[in-house]
Amino acid sequence: MKDPRCLVADDHPALTTAVASYLADNGFEIVGPVSDGRRAVALAEEAKPELALVDFRMPRLWGLELVAAIREVTPDTRICVYTADGDEQLAKDVLGAGAVALVLKEAPLADLVRALEAALAGGSYLDPAASRTKRSGNLTPRELDVLGLLAEGLQHEEIGRRLGISSETVRTHLRKASERLGASTRTQAVATSLRLGLIT
């Protein structure tokens, strides 16, 4: 059976090269890659690939408009949106515009393959991290304080001195906050908190 063709559209060259290479090694024929939205639409219309993996933010045409434009020129192409900053609302918007999958760029590349395979099979895929709802009520004020100071670049000992607690207590607050946010590292916990507007 012929490998499914996947249009790859992203304006980050290093990431695009890595993604295209990984997909090619996992049974996909790469169409492109292209680095802006208008070229993505033109190539999608010309090649009519089974799949399209598109960055949400690109030059010239991006986001929901890009999804709609590809859908218009090649309705049978299954679109997967690849984004650095997704949340539950974006996921709803993207799927509502006609895409069938959304994957965050922080996810392992294996998840990208799973998403494309699900799309190819007629299903859909939503990155688990993007489908989490905003859960600020689950974080204590002290946990939010710790995350906020981490975002300012302070180390555990400095945060402890600022808040009048031990550095070990700082680590405990951070571990609990990370668990509630579904984050595996402190950097991810801070990034998630910023994205959700829990800290500024």
Coordinates of C-alpha atoms in Angstrom, one line a residue, residues 94-200:
V94 CA -9.7 24.5 15.5
L95 CA -12.0 21.5 15.4
G96 CA -15.0 23.7 14.7
A97 CA -13.1 25.2 11.7
G98 CA -12.7 21.7 10.1
A99 CA -9.5 20.3 11.4
V100 CA -9.6 16.8 12.9
A101 CA -6.5 16.9 15.2
L102 CA -4.6 19.3 17.4
V103 CA -1.1 18.5 18.7
L104 CA 1.1 20.8 20.9
K105 CA 4.7 21.2 19.8
E106 CA 5.9 20.2 23.3
A107 CA 4.4 16.7 22.8
P108 CA 6.7 13.8 21.7
L109 CA 6.9 13.3 18.0
A110 CA 5.3 9.9 18.5
D111 CA 2.1 11.7 19.5
L112 CA 2.2 13.4 16.1
V113 CA 2.2 10.1 14.4
R114 CA -0.7 8.9 16.5
A115 CA -2.7 12.0 15.7
L116 CA -2.1 11.6 11.9
E117 CA -2.9 7.9 12.0
A118 CA -6.1 8.7 13.9
A119 CA -7.0 11.3 11.3
L120 CA -6.2 9.0 8.4
A121 CA -8.5 6.3 9.9
G122 CA -11.4 8.8 9.9
G123 CA -11.1 9.7 13.6
S124 CA -9.8 12.7 15.5
Y125 CA -7.1 13.5 18.0
L126 CA -6.8 16.1 20.7
D127 CA -3.6 16.6 22.6
P128 CA -4.4 15.8 26.3
A129 CA -2.6 18.9 27.5
A130 CA -4.7 21.1 25.2
S131 CA -7.9 19.6 26.4
R132 CA -7.3 20.4 30.1
T133 CA -9.7 23.0 31.4
K134 CA -8.5 26.0 33.3
R135 CA -8.3 24.9 36.9
S136 CA -7.1 27.8 38.9
G137 CA -9.4 26.9 41.8
N138 CA -7.4 23.8 42.3
L139 CA -4.2 25.8 43.0
T140 CA -3.7 27.3 46.4
P141 CA -2.7 31.0 46.7
R142 CA 0.8 29.9 48.0
E143 CA 1.3 27.6 45.0
L144 CA 0.4 30.5 42.7
D145 CA 2.9 32.7 44.6
V146 CA 5.6 30.1 44.1
L147 CA 4.9 29.8 40.4
G148 CA 4.8 33.6 40.0
L149 CA 8.2 34.0 41.6
L150 CA 9.6 31.1 39.5
A151 CA 8.3 32.9 36.4
E152 CA 10.4 36.0 37.6
G153 CA 13.5 33.8 37.5
L154 CA 14.0 33.3 41.3
Q155 CA 15.5 30.1 42.6
H156 CA 13.9 27.9 45.3
E157 CA 16.1 29.4 48.1
E158 CA 15.2 33.0 47.0
I159 CA 11.5 32.1 46.8
G160 CA 11.7 30.6 50.3
R161 CA 13.2 33.8 51.7
R162 CA 10.7 36.0 49.9
L163 CA 7.8 34.0 51.2
G164 CA 9.2 33.1 54.6
I165 CA 9.2 29.4 54.1
S166 CA 11.9 26.7 53.6
S167 CA 13.2 25.8 50.2
E168 CA 11.9 22.3 50.8
T169 CA 8.4 23.7 51.3
V170 CA 8.8 25.6 48.0
R171 CA 9.6 22.3 46.3
T172 CA 6.5 20.7 47.8
H173 CA 4.3 23.5 46.6
L174 CA 5.8 23.3 43.2
R175 CA 5.4 19.5 43.0
K176 CA 1.7 19.7 44.0
A177 CA 1.1 22.6 41.5
S178 CA 2.8 20.7 38.7
E179 CA 0.7 17.6 39.4
R180 CA -2.5 19.6 39.3
L181 CA -1.5 21.3 36.0
G182 CA -0.4 18.1 34.4
A183 CA 3.2 19.4 34.0
S184 CA 6.2 17.1 34.2
T185 CA 8.8 19.9 34.8
R186 CA 8.9 23.2 36.6
T187 CA 9.4 25.0 33.4
Q188 CA 6.3 23.4 31.9
A189 CA 4.3 24.3 35.1
V190 CA 5.3 27.9 34.7
A191 CA 4.5 27.9 31.0
T192 CA 1.1 26.3 31.6
S193 CA 0.3 28.8 34.3
L194 CA 1.2 31.7 32.1
R195 CA -0.8 30.3 29.2
L196 CA -3.9 29.8 31.4
G197 CA -3.5 33.3 32.8
L198 CA -3.1 32.0 36.4
I199 CA 0.0 34.1 36.8
T200 CA 1.3 37.2 34.9

